[in-house]
C-alpha positions as a printed NumPy array, in Angstrom:
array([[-38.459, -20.154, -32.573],
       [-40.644, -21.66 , -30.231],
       [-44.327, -22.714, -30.513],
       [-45.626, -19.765, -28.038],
       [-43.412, -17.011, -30.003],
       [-45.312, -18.045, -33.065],
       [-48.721, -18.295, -31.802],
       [-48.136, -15.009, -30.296],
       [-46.706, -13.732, -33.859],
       [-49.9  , -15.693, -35.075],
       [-52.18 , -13.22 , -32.994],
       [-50.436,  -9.969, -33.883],
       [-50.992, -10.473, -37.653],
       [-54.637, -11.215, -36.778],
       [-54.954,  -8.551, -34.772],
       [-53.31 ,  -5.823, -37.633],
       [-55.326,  -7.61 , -40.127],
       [-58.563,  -7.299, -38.263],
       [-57.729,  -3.461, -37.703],
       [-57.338,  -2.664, -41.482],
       [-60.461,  -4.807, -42.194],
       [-62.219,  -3.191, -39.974],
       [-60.749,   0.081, -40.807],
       [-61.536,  -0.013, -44.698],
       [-64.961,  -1.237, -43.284],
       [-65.593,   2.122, -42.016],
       [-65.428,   3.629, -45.119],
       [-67.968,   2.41 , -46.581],
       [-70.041,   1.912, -43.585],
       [-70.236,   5.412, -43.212],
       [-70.793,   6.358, -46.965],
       [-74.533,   4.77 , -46.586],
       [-76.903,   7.357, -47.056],
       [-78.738,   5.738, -44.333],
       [-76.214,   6.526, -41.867],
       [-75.846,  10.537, -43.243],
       [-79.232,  11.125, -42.041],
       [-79.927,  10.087, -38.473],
       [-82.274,  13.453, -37.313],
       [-80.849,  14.826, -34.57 ],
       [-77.132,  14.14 , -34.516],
       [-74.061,  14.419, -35.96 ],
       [-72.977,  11.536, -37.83 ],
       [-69.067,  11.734, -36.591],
       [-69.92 ,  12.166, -33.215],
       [-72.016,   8.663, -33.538],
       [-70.361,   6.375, -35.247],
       [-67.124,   7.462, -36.878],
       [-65.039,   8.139, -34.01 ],
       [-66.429,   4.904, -32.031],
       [-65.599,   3.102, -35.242],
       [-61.689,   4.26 , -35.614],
       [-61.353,   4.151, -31.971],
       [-62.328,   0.394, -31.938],
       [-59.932,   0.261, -35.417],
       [-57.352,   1.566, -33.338],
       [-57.834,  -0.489, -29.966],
       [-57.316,  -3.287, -32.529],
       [-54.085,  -2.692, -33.594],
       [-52.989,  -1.646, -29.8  ],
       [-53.768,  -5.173, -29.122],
       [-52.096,  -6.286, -32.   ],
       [-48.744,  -4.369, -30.785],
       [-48.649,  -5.581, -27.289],
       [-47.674,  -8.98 , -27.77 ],
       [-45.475,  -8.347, -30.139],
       [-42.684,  -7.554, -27.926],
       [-43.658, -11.039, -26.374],
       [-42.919, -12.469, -29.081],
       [-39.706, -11.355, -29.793],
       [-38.712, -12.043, -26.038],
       [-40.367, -15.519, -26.194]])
């Protein structure tokens, strides 16, 4: 193995790491009552979808270099 395949393999465990962090984070972001009761909006439409969505970019960019790595 050589020292780019594992830095590479280094980043994609950060990466899926920092997507379920920031996945269970979420949760209990969004349980605050503070955050229920923003007037005028819809509290999925504000933050829960941007939140996933940013979950999920994380773990895109946690499986992109992982066929790198192999190939490396």
């Amino acid at each position: 193995m050589t020292p780019s395949s594992r830095s590479l393999q280094a980043s994609v465990l950060s990466f899926a790491i920092l997507s379920i962090g920031h996945t269970l984070g979420g949760k209990q972001w969004s349980a605050e009552p503070s955050f229920r009761h923003v007037s005028g909006t819809k509290p999925w439409a504000c933050g829960i979808v941007g939140w996933y969505q940013e979950s999920a970019f994380f773990m895109m960019t946690s499986i992109l270099p992982c066929s790198l790595s192999v190939v490396a």
